[in-house]
Short mmCIF file of C-alpha atoms (C1' of nucleotides) in Angstrom, two decimals:
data_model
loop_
_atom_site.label_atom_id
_atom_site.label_comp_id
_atom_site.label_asym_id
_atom_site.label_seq_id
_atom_site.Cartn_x
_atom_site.Cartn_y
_atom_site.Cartn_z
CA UNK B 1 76.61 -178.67 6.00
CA UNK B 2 77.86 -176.88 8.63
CA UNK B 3 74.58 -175.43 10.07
CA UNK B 4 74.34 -175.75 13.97
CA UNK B 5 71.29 -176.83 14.09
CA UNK B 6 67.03 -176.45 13.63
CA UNK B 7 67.37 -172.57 14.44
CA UNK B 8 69.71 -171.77 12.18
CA UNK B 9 66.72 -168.67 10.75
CA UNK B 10 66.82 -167.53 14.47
CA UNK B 11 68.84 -164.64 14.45
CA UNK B 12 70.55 -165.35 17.42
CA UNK B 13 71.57 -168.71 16.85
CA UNK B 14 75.06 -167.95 17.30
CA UNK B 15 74.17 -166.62 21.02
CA UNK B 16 72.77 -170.02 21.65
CA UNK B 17 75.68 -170.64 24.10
CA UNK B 18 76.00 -167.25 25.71
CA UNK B 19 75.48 -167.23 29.73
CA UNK B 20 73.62 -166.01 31.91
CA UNK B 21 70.50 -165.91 30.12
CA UNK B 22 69.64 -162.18 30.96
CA UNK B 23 73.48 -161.65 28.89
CA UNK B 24 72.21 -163.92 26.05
CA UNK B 25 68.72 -161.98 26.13
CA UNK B 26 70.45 -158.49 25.81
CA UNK B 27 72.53 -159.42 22.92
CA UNK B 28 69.70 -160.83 20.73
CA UNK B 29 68.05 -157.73 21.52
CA UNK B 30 70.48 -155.44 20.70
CA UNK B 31 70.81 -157.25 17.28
CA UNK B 32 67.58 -156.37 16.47
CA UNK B 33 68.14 -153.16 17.74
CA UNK B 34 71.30 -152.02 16.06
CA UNK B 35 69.92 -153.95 12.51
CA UNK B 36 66.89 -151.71 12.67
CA UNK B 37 67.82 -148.20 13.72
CA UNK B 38 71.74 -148.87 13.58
CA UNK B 39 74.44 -148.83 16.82
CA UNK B 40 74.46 -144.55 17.60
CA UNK B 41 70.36 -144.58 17.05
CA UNK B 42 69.74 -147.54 19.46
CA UNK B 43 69.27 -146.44 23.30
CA UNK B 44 70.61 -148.60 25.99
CA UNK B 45 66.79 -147.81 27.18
CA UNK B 46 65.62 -149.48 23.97
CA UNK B 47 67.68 -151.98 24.34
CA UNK B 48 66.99 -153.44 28.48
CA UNK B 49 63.29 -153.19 27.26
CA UNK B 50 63.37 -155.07 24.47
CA UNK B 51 64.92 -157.77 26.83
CA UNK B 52 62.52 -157.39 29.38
CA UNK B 53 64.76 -155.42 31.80
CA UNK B 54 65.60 -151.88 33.45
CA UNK B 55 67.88 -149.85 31.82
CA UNK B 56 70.60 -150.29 34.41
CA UNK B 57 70.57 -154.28 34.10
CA UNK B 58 72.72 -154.07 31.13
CA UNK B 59 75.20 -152.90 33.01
CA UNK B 60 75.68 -155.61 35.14
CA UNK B 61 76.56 -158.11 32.00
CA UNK B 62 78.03 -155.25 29.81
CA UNK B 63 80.49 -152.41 30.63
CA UNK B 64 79.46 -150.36 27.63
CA UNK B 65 77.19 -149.95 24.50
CA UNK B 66 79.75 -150.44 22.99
CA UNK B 67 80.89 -153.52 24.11
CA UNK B 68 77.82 -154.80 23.22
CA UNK B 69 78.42 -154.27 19.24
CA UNK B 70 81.48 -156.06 19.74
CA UNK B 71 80.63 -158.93 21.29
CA UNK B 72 77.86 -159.43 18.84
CA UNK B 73 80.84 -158.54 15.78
CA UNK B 74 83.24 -160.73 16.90
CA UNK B 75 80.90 -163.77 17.11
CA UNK B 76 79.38 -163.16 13.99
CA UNK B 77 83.12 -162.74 12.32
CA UNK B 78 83.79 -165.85 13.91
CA UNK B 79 81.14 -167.39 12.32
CA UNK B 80 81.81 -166.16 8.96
CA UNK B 81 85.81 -166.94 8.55
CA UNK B 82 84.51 -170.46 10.06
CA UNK B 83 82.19 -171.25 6.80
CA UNK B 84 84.43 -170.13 4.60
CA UNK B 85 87.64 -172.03 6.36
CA UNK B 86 85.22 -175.21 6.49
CA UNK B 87 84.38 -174.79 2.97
CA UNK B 88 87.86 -174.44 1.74
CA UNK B 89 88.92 -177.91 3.34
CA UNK B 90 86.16 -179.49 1.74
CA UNK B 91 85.18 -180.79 -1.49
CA UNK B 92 86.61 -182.70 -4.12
CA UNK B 93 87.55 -179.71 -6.96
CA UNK B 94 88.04 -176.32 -6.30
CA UNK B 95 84.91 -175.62 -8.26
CA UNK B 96 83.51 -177.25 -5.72
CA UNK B 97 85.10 -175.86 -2.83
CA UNK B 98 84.71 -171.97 -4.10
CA UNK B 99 81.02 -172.62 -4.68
CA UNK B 100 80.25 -173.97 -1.23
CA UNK B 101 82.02 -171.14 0.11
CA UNK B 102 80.19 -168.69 -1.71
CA UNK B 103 76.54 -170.55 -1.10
CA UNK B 104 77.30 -170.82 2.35
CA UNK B 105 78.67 -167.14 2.54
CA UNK B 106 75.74 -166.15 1.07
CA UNK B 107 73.02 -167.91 2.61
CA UNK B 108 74.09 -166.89 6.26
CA UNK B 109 74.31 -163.26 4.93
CA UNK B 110 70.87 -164.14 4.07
CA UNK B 111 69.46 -166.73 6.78
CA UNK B 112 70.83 -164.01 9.21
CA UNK B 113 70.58 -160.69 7.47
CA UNK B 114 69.69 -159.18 10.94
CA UNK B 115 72.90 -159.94 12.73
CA UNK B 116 74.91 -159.25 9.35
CA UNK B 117 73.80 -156.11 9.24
CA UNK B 118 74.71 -155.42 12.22
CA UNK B 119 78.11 -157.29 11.63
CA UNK B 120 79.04 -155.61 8.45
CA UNK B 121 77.80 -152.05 8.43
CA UNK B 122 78.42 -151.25 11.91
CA UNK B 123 82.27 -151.59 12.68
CA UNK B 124 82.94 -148.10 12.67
CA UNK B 125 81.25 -147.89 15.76
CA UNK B 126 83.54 -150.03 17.54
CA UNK B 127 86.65 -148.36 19.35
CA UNK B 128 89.50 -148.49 18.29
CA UNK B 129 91.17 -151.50 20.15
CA UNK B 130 88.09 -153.77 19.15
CA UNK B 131 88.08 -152.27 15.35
CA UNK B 132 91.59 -153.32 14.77
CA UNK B 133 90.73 -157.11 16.26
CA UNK B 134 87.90 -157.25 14.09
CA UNK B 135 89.81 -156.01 11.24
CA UNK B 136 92.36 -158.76 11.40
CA UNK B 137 89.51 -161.35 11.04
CA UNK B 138 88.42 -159.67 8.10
CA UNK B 139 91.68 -159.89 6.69
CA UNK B 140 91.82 -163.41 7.21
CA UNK B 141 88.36 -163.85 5.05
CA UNK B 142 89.93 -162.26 2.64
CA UNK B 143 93.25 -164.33 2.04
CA UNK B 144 90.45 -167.35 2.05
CA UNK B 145 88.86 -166.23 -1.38
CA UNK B 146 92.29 -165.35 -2.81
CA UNK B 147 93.90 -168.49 -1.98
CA UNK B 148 90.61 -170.34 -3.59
CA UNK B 149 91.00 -168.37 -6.61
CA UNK B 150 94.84 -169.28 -6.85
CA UNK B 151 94.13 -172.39 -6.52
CA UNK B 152 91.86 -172.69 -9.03
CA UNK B 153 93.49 -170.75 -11.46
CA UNK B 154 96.84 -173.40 -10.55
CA UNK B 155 94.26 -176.33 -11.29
CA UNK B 156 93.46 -174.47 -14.70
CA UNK B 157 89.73 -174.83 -13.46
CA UNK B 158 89.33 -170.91 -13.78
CA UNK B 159 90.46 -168.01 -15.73
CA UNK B 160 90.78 -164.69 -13.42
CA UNK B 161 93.30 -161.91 -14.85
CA UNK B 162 93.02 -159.63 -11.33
CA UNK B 163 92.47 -162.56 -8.33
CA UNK B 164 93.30 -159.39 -5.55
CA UNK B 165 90.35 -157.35 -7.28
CA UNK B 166 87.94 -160.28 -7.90
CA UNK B 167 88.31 -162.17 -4.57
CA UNK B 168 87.25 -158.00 -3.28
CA UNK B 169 84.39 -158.09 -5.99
CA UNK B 170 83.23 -161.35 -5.03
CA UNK B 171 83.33 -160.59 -1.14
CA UNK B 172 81.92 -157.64 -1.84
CA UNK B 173 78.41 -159.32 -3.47
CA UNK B 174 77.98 -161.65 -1.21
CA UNK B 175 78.36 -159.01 1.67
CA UNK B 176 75.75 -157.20 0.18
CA UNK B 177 73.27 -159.89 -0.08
CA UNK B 178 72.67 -159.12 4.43
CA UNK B 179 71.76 -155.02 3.20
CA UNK B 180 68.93 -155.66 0.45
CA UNK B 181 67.97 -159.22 1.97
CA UNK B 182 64.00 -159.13 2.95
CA UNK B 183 62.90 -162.36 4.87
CA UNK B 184 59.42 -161.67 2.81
CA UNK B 185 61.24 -161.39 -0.61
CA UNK B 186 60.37 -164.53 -3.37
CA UNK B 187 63.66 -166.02 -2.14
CA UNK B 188 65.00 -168.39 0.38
CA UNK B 189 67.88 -167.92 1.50
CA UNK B 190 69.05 -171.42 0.08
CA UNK B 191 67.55 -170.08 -3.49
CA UNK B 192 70.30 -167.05 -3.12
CA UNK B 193 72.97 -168.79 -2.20
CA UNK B 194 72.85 -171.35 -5.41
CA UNK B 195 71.83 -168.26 -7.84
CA UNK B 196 75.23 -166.31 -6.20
CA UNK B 197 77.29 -169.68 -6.50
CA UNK B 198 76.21 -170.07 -9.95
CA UNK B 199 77.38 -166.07 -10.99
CA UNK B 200 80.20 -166.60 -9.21
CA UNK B 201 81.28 -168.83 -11.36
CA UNK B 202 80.75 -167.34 -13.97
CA UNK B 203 83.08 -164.57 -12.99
CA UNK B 204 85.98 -166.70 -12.35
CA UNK B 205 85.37 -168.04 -15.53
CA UNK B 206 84.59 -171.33 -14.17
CA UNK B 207 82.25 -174.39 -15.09
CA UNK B 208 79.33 -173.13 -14.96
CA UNK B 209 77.04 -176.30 -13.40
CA UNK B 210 74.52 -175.02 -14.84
CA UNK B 211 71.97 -177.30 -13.55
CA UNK B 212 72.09 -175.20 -10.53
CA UNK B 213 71.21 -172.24 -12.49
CA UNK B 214 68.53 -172.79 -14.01
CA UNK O 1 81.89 -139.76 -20.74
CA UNK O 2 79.12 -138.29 -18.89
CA UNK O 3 81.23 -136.21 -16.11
CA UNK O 4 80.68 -132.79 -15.59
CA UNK O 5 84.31 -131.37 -15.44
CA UNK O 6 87.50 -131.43 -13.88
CA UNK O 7 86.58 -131.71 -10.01
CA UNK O 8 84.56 -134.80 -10.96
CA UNK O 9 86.72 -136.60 -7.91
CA UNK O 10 85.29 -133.52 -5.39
CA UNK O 11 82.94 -135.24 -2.96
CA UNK O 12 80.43 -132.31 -3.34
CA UNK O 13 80.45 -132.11 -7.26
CA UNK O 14 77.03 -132.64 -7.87
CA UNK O 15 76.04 -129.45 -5.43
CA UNK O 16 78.08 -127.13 -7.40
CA UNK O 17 74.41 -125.32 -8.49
CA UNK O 18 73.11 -125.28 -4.88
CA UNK O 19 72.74 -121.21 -3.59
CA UNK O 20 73.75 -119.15 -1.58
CA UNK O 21 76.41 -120.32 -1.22
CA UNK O 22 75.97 -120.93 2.76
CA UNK O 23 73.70 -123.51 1.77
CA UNK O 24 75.96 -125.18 -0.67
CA UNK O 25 78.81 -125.38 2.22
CA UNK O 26 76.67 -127.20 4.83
CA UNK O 27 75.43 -129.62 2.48
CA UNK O 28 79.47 -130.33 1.47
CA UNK O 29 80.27 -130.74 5.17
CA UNK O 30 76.94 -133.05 6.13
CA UNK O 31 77.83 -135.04 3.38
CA UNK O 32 81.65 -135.75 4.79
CA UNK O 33 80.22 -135.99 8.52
CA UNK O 34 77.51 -137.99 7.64
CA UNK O 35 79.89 -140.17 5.57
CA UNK O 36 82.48 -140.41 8.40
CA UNK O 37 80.34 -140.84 11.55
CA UNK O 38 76.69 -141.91 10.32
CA UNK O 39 73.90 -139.75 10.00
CA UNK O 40 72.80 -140.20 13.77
CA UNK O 41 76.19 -139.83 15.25
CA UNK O 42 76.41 -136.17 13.39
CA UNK O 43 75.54 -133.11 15.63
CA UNK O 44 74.39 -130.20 13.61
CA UNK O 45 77.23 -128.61 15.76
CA UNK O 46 79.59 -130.59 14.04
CA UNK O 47 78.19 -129.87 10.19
CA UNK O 48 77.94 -126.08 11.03
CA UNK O 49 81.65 -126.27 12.51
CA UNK O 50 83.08 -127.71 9.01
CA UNK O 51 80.91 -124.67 7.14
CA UNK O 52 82.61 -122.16 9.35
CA UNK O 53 79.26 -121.65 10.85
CA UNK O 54 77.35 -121.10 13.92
CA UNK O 55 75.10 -123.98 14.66
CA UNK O 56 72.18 -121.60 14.54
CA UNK O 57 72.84 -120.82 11.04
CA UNK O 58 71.96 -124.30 9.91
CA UNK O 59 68.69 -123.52 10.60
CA UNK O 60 68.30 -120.85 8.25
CA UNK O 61 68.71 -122.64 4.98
CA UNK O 62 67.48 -126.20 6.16
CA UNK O 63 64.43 -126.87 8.44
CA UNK O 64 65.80 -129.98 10.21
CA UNK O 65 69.21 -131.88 10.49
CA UNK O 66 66.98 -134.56 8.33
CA UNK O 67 66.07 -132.30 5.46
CA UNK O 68 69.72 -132.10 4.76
CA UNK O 69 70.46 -135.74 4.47
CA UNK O 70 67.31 -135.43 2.24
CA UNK O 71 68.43 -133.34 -0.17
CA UNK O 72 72.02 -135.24 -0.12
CA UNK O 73 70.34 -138.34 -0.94
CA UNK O 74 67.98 -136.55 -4.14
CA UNK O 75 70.54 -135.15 -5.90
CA UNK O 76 72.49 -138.55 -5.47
CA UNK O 77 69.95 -140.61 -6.83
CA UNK O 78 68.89 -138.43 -9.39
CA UNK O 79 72.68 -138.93 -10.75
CA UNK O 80 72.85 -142.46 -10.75
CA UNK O 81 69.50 -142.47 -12.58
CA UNK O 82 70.64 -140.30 -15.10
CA UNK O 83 73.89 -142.24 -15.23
CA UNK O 84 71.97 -145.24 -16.07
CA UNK O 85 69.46 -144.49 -18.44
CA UNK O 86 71.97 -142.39 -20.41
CA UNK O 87 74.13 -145.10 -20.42
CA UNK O 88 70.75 -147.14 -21.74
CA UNK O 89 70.61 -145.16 -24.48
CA UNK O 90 73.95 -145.22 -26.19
CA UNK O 91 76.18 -147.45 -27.62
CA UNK O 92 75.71 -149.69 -30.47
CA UNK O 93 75.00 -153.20 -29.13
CA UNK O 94 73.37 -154.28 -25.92
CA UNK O 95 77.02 -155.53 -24.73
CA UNK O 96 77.87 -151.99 -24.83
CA UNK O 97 75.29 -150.48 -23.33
CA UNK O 98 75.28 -152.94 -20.31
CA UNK O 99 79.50 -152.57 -20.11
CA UNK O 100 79.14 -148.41 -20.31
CA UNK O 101 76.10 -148.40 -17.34
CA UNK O 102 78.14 -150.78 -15.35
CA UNK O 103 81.23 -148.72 -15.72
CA UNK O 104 80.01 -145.50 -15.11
CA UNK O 105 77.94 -146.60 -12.11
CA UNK O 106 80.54 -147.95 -10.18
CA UNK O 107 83.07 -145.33 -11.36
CA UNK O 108 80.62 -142.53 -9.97
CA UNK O 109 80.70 -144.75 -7.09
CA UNK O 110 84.20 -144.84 -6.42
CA UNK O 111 85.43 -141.68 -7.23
CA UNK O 112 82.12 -140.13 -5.49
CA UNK O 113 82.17 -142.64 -2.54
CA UNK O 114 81.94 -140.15 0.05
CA UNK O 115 78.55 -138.64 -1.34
CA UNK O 116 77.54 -142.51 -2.48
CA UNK O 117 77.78 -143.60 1.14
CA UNK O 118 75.54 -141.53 2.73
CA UNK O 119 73.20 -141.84 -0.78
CA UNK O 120 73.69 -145.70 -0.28
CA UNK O 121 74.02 -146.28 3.55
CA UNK O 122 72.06 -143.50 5.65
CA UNK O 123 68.75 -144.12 3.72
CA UNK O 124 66.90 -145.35 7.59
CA UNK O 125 66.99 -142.24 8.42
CA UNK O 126 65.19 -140.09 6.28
CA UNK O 127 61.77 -139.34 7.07
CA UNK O 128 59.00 -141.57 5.71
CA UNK O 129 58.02 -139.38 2.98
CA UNK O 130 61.34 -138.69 2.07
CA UNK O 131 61.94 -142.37 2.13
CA UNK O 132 59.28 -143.24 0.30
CA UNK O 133 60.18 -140.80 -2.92
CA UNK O 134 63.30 -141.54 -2.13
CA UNK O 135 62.60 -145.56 -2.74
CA UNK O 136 60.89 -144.55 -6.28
CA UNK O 137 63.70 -143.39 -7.84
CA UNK O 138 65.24 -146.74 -6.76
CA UNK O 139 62.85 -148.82 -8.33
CA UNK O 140 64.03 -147.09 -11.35
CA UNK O 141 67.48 -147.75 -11.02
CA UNK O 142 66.65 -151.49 -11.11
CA UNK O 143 64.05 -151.33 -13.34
CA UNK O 144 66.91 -150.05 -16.14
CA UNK O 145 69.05 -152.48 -15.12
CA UNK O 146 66.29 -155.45 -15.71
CA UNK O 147 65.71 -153.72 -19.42
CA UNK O 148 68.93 -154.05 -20.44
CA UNK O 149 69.63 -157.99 -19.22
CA UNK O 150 66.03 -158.84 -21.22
CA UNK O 151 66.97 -156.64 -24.41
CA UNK O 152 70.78 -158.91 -24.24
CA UNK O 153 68.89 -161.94 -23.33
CA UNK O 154 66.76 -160.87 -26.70
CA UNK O 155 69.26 -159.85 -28.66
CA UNK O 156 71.21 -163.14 -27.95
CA UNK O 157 73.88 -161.30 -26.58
CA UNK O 158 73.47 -163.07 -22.68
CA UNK O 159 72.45 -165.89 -21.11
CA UNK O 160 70.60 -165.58 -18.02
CA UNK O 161 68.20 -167.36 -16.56
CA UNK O 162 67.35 -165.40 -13.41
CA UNK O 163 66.76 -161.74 -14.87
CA UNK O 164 65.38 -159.96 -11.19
CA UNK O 165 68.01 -161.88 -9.79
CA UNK O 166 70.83 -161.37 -11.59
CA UNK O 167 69.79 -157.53 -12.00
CA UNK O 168 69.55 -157.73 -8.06
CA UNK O 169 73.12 -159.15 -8.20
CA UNK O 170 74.71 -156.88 -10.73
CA UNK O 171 73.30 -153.68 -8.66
CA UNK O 172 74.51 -154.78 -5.40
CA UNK O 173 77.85 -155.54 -6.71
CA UNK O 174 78.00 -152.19 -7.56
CA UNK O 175 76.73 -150.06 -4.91
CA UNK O 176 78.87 -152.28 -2.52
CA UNK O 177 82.33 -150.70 -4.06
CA UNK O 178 80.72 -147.41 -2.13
CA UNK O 179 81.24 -149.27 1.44
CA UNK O 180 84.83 -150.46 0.36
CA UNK O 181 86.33 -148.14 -1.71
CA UNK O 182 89.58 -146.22 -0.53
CA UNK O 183 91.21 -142.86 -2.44
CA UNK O 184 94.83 -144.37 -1.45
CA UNK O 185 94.03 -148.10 -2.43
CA UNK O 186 95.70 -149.68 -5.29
CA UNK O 187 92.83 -149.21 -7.95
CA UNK O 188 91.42 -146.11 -9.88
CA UNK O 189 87.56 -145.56 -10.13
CA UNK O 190 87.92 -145.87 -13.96
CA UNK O 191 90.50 -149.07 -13.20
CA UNK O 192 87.62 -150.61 -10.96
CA UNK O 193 85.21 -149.59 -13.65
CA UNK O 194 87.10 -151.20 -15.84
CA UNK O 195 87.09 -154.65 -13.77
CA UNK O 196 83.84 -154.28 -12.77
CA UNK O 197 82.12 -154.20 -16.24
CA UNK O 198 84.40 -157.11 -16.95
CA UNK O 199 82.79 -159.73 -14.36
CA UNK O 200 79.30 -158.58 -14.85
CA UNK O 201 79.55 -159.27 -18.69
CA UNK O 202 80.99 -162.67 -17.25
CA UNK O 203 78.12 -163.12 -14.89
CA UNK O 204 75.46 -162.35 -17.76
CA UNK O 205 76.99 -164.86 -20.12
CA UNK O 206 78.02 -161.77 -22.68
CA UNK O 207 80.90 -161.41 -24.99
CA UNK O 208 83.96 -161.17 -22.08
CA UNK O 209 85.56 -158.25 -24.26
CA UNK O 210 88.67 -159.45 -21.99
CA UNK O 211 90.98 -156.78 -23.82
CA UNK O 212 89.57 -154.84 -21.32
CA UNK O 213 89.95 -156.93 -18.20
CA UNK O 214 93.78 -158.03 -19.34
"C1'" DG J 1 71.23 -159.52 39.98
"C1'" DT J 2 67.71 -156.49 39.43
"C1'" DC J 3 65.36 -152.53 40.62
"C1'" DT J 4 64.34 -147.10 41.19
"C1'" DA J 5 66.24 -142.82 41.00
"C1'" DT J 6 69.28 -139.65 39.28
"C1'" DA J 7 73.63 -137.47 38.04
"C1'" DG J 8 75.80 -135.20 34.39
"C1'" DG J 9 76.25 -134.03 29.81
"C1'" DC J 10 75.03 -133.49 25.12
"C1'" DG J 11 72.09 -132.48 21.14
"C1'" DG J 12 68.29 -130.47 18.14
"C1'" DA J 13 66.09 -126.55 17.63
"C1'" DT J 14 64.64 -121.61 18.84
"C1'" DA J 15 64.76 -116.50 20.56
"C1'" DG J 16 66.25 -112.27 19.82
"C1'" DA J 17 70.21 -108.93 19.16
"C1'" DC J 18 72.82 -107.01 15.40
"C1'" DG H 1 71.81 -113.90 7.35
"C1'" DT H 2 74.59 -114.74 11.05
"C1'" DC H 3 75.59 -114.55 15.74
"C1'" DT H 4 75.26 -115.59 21.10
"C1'" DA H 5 72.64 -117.60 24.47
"C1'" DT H 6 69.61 -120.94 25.93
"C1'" DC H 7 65.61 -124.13 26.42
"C1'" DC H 8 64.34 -128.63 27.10
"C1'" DG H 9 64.47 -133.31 26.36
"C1'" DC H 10 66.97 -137.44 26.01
"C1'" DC H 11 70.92 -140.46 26.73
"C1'" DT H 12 74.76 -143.13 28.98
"C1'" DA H 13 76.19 -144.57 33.02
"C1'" DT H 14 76.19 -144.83 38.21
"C1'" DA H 15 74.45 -144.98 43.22
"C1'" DG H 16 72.31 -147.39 46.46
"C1'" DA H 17 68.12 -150.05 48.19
"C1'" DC H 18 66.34 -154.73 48.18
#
DNA sequence: GTCTATAGGCGGATAGAC
DNA sequence: GTCTATCCGCCTATAGAC
């Protein structure tokens, strides 16, 4: 696994090493902030209160609103091409190796749906210099899942006509998973991520392992 | 096919009956701002600007900046619906019927991914009435899909053990091409289509049909 | 580092002429 | 039905005391 530890539901798990502690305090509450009402809707007012502080204090740990968002994208991007890297190193077939990366895509989509929001559905609110970093890492996640479906398609473990348009499909589902994820729906996080593995799969036209499925 | 006509790929297609035509022009240009910028980041300065308006005039055919997205996000959901269950109701197997919903779903999605953003992504910030007819019509939308995976699963056409799931799955997928989806990428809406119905016949267990995916 | 106070500007919505 | 002008509130960011 590569969970960091006990509070891995926390939303700001990530932030766990963020200092001083009024910074790591205004990040976690701009998360929730920005996942709620989204980046242009939140108030830098909203915000200091919801970390117990005047609006001005944010300005002595941020420069911007902005930067804000970005700190809290480019951590959680971080985070993200670091499963998937982890998960392509490891594991004995590629079977093996695409489904961990897709269960442990998914289930931090899921275990952190708040942050992921923010993380994918918020980027165009970044300016332009911090966009274009953030779209490098995204590129990056991207040449992960086509290089695992090469690779499998090379080990004759799957059968995938259009690997540019699937690795984008597949992406694109798991992505997903952080804007319809409820933390009161009649799945854990855990339960998504082996479901998603499974249809993944399927789509690559992979073995199944259906014992997962079912 | 269930298009209307040739400017099927013109963002504002679906408000071609909306009068006078004042009223048809500011719901074209909220649709592009709120596409562009996010529904909160749009001034009403900014829609009225793109009609050729006076921001005062906005006022006259819509009550609030709010009722606009409104009526943006009805006549979007009313399409997909109707998308879907006509899609339901044709063809001659439950393969078909499943391949032709997907296909036309995500085509509308691409080639109307301007209109199916805000439809998709600016549903927060409708009003709480709005939202809540609004969130009817979506229970619809999946309750179609999970018809058609039982009937297959009935007929013997798919295998899948997760029905609310996988319909969860198979929706997102779709919806999601509305975040990602560019007019000078490599792939047509009827090419992504195409694909699309492809790996969700794959992820149901169906009949691959891969001349199609080839 | 945190506060109170406020500058300075923008945005939704309205009034009233034409 | 559309315009110009404007109200009034809210928002980001800063100044300056402690």
């Amino acid at each position: 696994m590569t969970e960091t530890g006990p509070d891995e539901a926390v939303p700001g798990e990530s932030f766990g090493g963020v200092t001083p502690d009024a910074a790591r305090r205004l990040l976690l509450a701009a998360v929730e902030a920005f996942a709620e009402r989204g980046f242009h809707a939140t108030t830098t007012r909203d915000i200091a209160s919801r970390a117990g502080m005047s609006p001005a204090a944010l300005y002595i740990h941020y420069r911007t609103k902005e930067e804000l968002l970005y700190h809290i994208s480019r951590v959680g991007h971080e985070r993200t091409v670091c499963l998937l890297t982890a998960a392509e190193q490891s594991g004995h077939s590629v079977t093996e190796r695409l489904d961990g990366a897709v269960r442990d895509f998914v289930r931090w989509h899921a275990a952190h749906h708040t942050t992921a929001r923010v993380v994918q559905y918020e980027l165009a609110a970044l300016g332009a210099e911090h966009y274009a970093e953030i779209v490098t890492m995204r590129r990056r996640t991207e040449e992960v899942l086509r290089g695992l479906l090469a690779d499998g398609v090379s080990a004759g473990e799957f059968t995938v006509p259009d690997i540019p348009g699937t690795a984008v499909a597949v992406l694109s589902l798991c992505i997903d998973v952080a804007r319809w994820f409820r933390t009161d729906g009649p799945r854990t996080p855990e339960e998504i991520g082996a479901l998603y593995a499974a249809l993944v799969l399927r789509m690559v036209g992979g073995e199944p392992r259906e014992a997962d499925y079912q």
